[in-house]
Amino acid sequence: MNHTIKTGISAAFIVFVAACTQNEASPEQAVIEQYTAAYNEADVASMAALMSDTVQWFAIEGGVTVPMADGKEDLSAQLTTYLASTNTTSTLSDWTQNGAFLSVIETASWSSQSGESMSQSSLAVYEIRNDRIQRVWYYPTD
């Protein structure tokens, strides 16, 4: 086999391995995926197990950051109330990670009272520390 063909095969193999490796979720991404799966099951206990005790949840409204929940007990109580009143599920896409910070597009889907399928997407930024969700910044739908 000539050198050009060997080099081409080697380069193709390296690109293939790199592509496969990039599809693996980081440990931080896995935490968020587990959290979302628990959300979709309305399993607040499993969601709480993925939160730090001092978790904070912020809504970004215009140029203002609004604290929505402060601490695991506060966020769990809010989720319990919310999940009892909704049929919403979420999917995640378009991940970007910078160390402990991950941004993701969350698409919420639900059925309206008339049975129509509805959805909307928002940007969320998660901070993961010690395999737990430490902070979340949730941007408005666009």
CSV table of C-alpha atoms in Angstrom, one decimal:
chain,number,residue,atom,x,y,z
A,1,MET,CA,0.0,0.0,0.0
A,2,ASN,CA,1.5,3.3,-0.9
A,3,HIS,CA,2.1,6.1,1.6
A,4,THR,CA,-0.7,8.4,0.3
A,5,ILE,CA,-3.3,5.7,0.8
A,6,LYS,CA,-2.0,4.8,4.3
A,7,THR,CA,-2.0,8.5,5.3
A,8,GLY,CA,-5.6,8.9,4.0
A,9,ILE,CA,-6.8,5.9,5.9
A,10,SER,CA,-5.1,7.1,9.0
A,11,ALA,CA,-6.6,10.6,8.7
A,12,ALA,CA,-10.1,9.1,8.1
A,13,PHE,CA,-9.7,6.9,11.2
A,14,ILE,CA,-8.6,9.9,13.4
A,15,VAL,CA,-11.6,12.0,12.2
A,16,PHE,CA,-13.9,9.0,12.9
A,17,VAL,CA,-12.6,8.5,16.4
A,18,ALA,CA,-12.8,12.3,17.1
A,19,ALA,CA,-16.4,12.4,15.9
A,20,CYS,CA,-17.3,9.4,18.1
A,21,THR,CA,-15.6,10.9,21.2
A,22,GLN,CA,-17.3,14.3,20.7
A,23,ASN,CA,-20.7,12.7,21.0
A,24,GLU,CA,-20.1,11.4,24.5
A,25,ALA,CA,-21.7,13.4,27.2
A,26,SER,CA,-19.4,15.0,29.8
A,27,PRO,CA,-20.1,14.2,33.4
A,28,GLU,CA,-21.6,17.7,33.8
A,29,GLN,CA,-23.9,17.2,30.8
A,30,ALA,CA,-24.9,13.8,32.2
A,31,VAL,CA,-26.1,15.5,35.4
A,32,ILE,CA,-28.3,17.9,33.4
A,33,GLU,CA,-29.7,15.0,31.2
A,34,GLN,CA,-30.5,13.0,34.4
A,35,TYR,CA,-32.2,16.1,35.9
A,36,THR,CA,-34.3,16.6,32.7
A,37,ALA,CA,-35.3,12.9,32.6
A,38,ALA,CA,-36.4,13.2,36.2
A,39,TYR,CA,-38.3,16.4,35.3
A,40,ASN,CA,-40.1,14.5,32.5
A,41,GLU,CA,-41.1,11.9,35.0
A,42,ALA,CA,-42.2,14.5,37.5
A,43,ASP,CA,-39.8,12.9,40.0
A,44,VAL,CA,-38.8,15.8,42.3
A,45,ALA,CA,-36.9,13.5,44.7
A,46,SER,CA,-34.6,12.4,41.8
A,47,MET,CA,-34.2,16.0,40.7
A,48,ALA,CA,-33.4,17.1,44.2
A,49,ALA,CA,-30.7,14.5,44.4
A,50,LEU,CA,-28.9,16.3,41.5
A,51,MET,CA,-29.0,19.7,43.2
A,52,SER,CA,-26.5,21.1,45.6
A,53,ASP,CA,-28.0,22.1,48.9
A,54,THR,CA,-27.3,25.8,48.0
A,55,VAL,CA,-28.7,25.6,44.4
A,56,GLN,CA,-29.9,28.9,43.0
A,57,TRP,CA,-32.3,29.4,40.0
A,58,PHE,CA,-32.4,32.7,38.2
A,59,ALA,CA,-34.6,34.1,35.5
A,60,ILE,CA,-33.2,36.6,33.1
A,61,GLU,CA,-35.8,39.2,32.3
A,62,GLY,CA,-34.6,42.0,30.0
A,63,GLY,CA,-31.4,43.2,31.6
A,64,VAL,CA,-32.3,42.0,35.1
A,65,THR,CA,-31.4,38.8,36.8
A,66,VAL,CA,-34.3,37.7,39.1
A,67,PRO,CA,-33.7,35.1,41.8
A,68,MET,CA,-36.5,32.5,41.5
A,69,ALA,CA,-35.3,29.8,44.0
A,70,ASP,CA,-32.6,29.8,46.7
A,71,GLY,CA,-31.7,26.4,48.1
A,72,LYS,CA,-32.7,22.8,47.5
A,73,GLU,CA,-35.8,23.0,49.7
A,74,ASP,CA,-37.1,26.1,48.0
A,75,LEU,CA,-36.6,24.8,44.4
A,76,SER,CA,-38.0,21.4,45.3
A,77,ALA,CA,-41.1,22.9,46.8
A,78,GLN,CA,-41.6,25.1,43.7
A,79,LEU,CA,-41.1,22.1,41.4
A,80,THR,CA,-43.5,20.0,43.4
A,81,THR,CA,-46.3,22.6,42.9
A,82,TYR,CA,-45.4,23.3,39.3
A,83,LEU,CA,-45.2,19.6,38.2
A,84,ALA,CA,-48.6,18.9,39.8
A,85,SER,CA,-50.2,21.4,37.5
A,86,THR,CA,-48.6,20.8,34.2
A,87,ASN,CA,-48.1,18.1,31.5
A,88,THR,CA,-44.9,19.7,30.2
A,89,THR,CA,-41.9,17.7,29.1
A,90,SER,CA,-38.5,19.0,27.9
A,91,THR,CA,-35.8,18.0,25.5
A,92,LEU,CA,-32.3,19.4,25.3
A,93,SER,CA,-30.2,20.3,22.3
A,94,ASP,CA,-27.3,22.5,21.1
A,95,TRP,CA,-24.9,22.0,24.0
A,96,THR,CA,-21.9,24.2,24.7
A,97,GLN,CA,-19.6,23.6,27.6
A,98,ASN,CA,-16.9,25.8,29.2
A,99,GLY,CA,-15.7,24.1,32.3
A,100,ALA,CA,-18.4,23.9,34.9
A,101,PHE,CA,-20.8,26.0,32.8
A,102,LEU,CA,-23.0,24.4,30.1
A,103,SER,CA,-25.5,26.2,27.9
A,104,VAL,CA,-28.3,24.3,26.3
A,105,ILE,CA,-31.5,24.9,24.4
A,106,GLU,CA,-34.4,23.5,26.3
A,107,THR,CA,-37.6,22.9,24.3
A,108,ALA,CA,-40.7,22.5,26.4
A,109,SER,CA,-43.6,20.6,24.9
A,110,TRP,CA,-47.2,20.3,26.1
A,111,SER,CA,-50.8,19.9,25.0
A,112,SER,CA,-53.1,22.9,25.2
A,113,GLN,CA,-56.6,22.5,26.7
A,114,SER,CA,-57.9,22.0,23.2
A,115,GLY,CA,-55.4,19.2,22.6
A,116,GLU,CA,-53.1,21.1,20.3
A,117,SER,CA,-49.4,20.3,20.6
A,118,MET,CA,-47.5,23.3,21.8
A,119,SER,CA,-43.8,24.0,22.3
A,120,GLN,CA,-41.3,26.8,23.0
A,121,SER,CA,-37.5,26.9,23.4
A,122,SER,CA,-35.3,28.8,25.9
A,123,LEU,CA,-31.6,29.1,26.6
A,124,ALA,CA,-30.5,27.8,29.9
A,125,VAL,CA,-27.0,28.0,31.5
A,126,TYR,CA,-26.2,25.5,34.2
A,127,GLU,CA,-23.3,25.6,36.6
A,128,ILE,CA,-22.3,22.1,37.8
A,129,ARG,CA,-20.0,21.7,40.8
A,130,ASN,CA,-19.2,18.3,42.5
A,131,ASP,CA,-21.7,16.5,40.2
A,132,ARG,CA,-24.5,18.7,41.4
A,133,ILE,CA,-26.4,21.6,39.9
A,134,GLN,CA,-25.2,24.8,41.7
A,135,ARG,CA,-26.8,27.5,39.6
A,136,VAL,CA,-29.1,27.9,36.6
A,137,TRP,CA,-29.7,31.0,34.6
A,138,TYR,CA,-32.9,30.7,32.5
A,139,TYR,CA,-33.4,33.1,29.6
A,140,PRO,CA,-36.8,34.0,28.2
A,141,THR,CA,-38.3,32.4,25.2
A,142,ASP,CA,-37.8,34.1,21.9
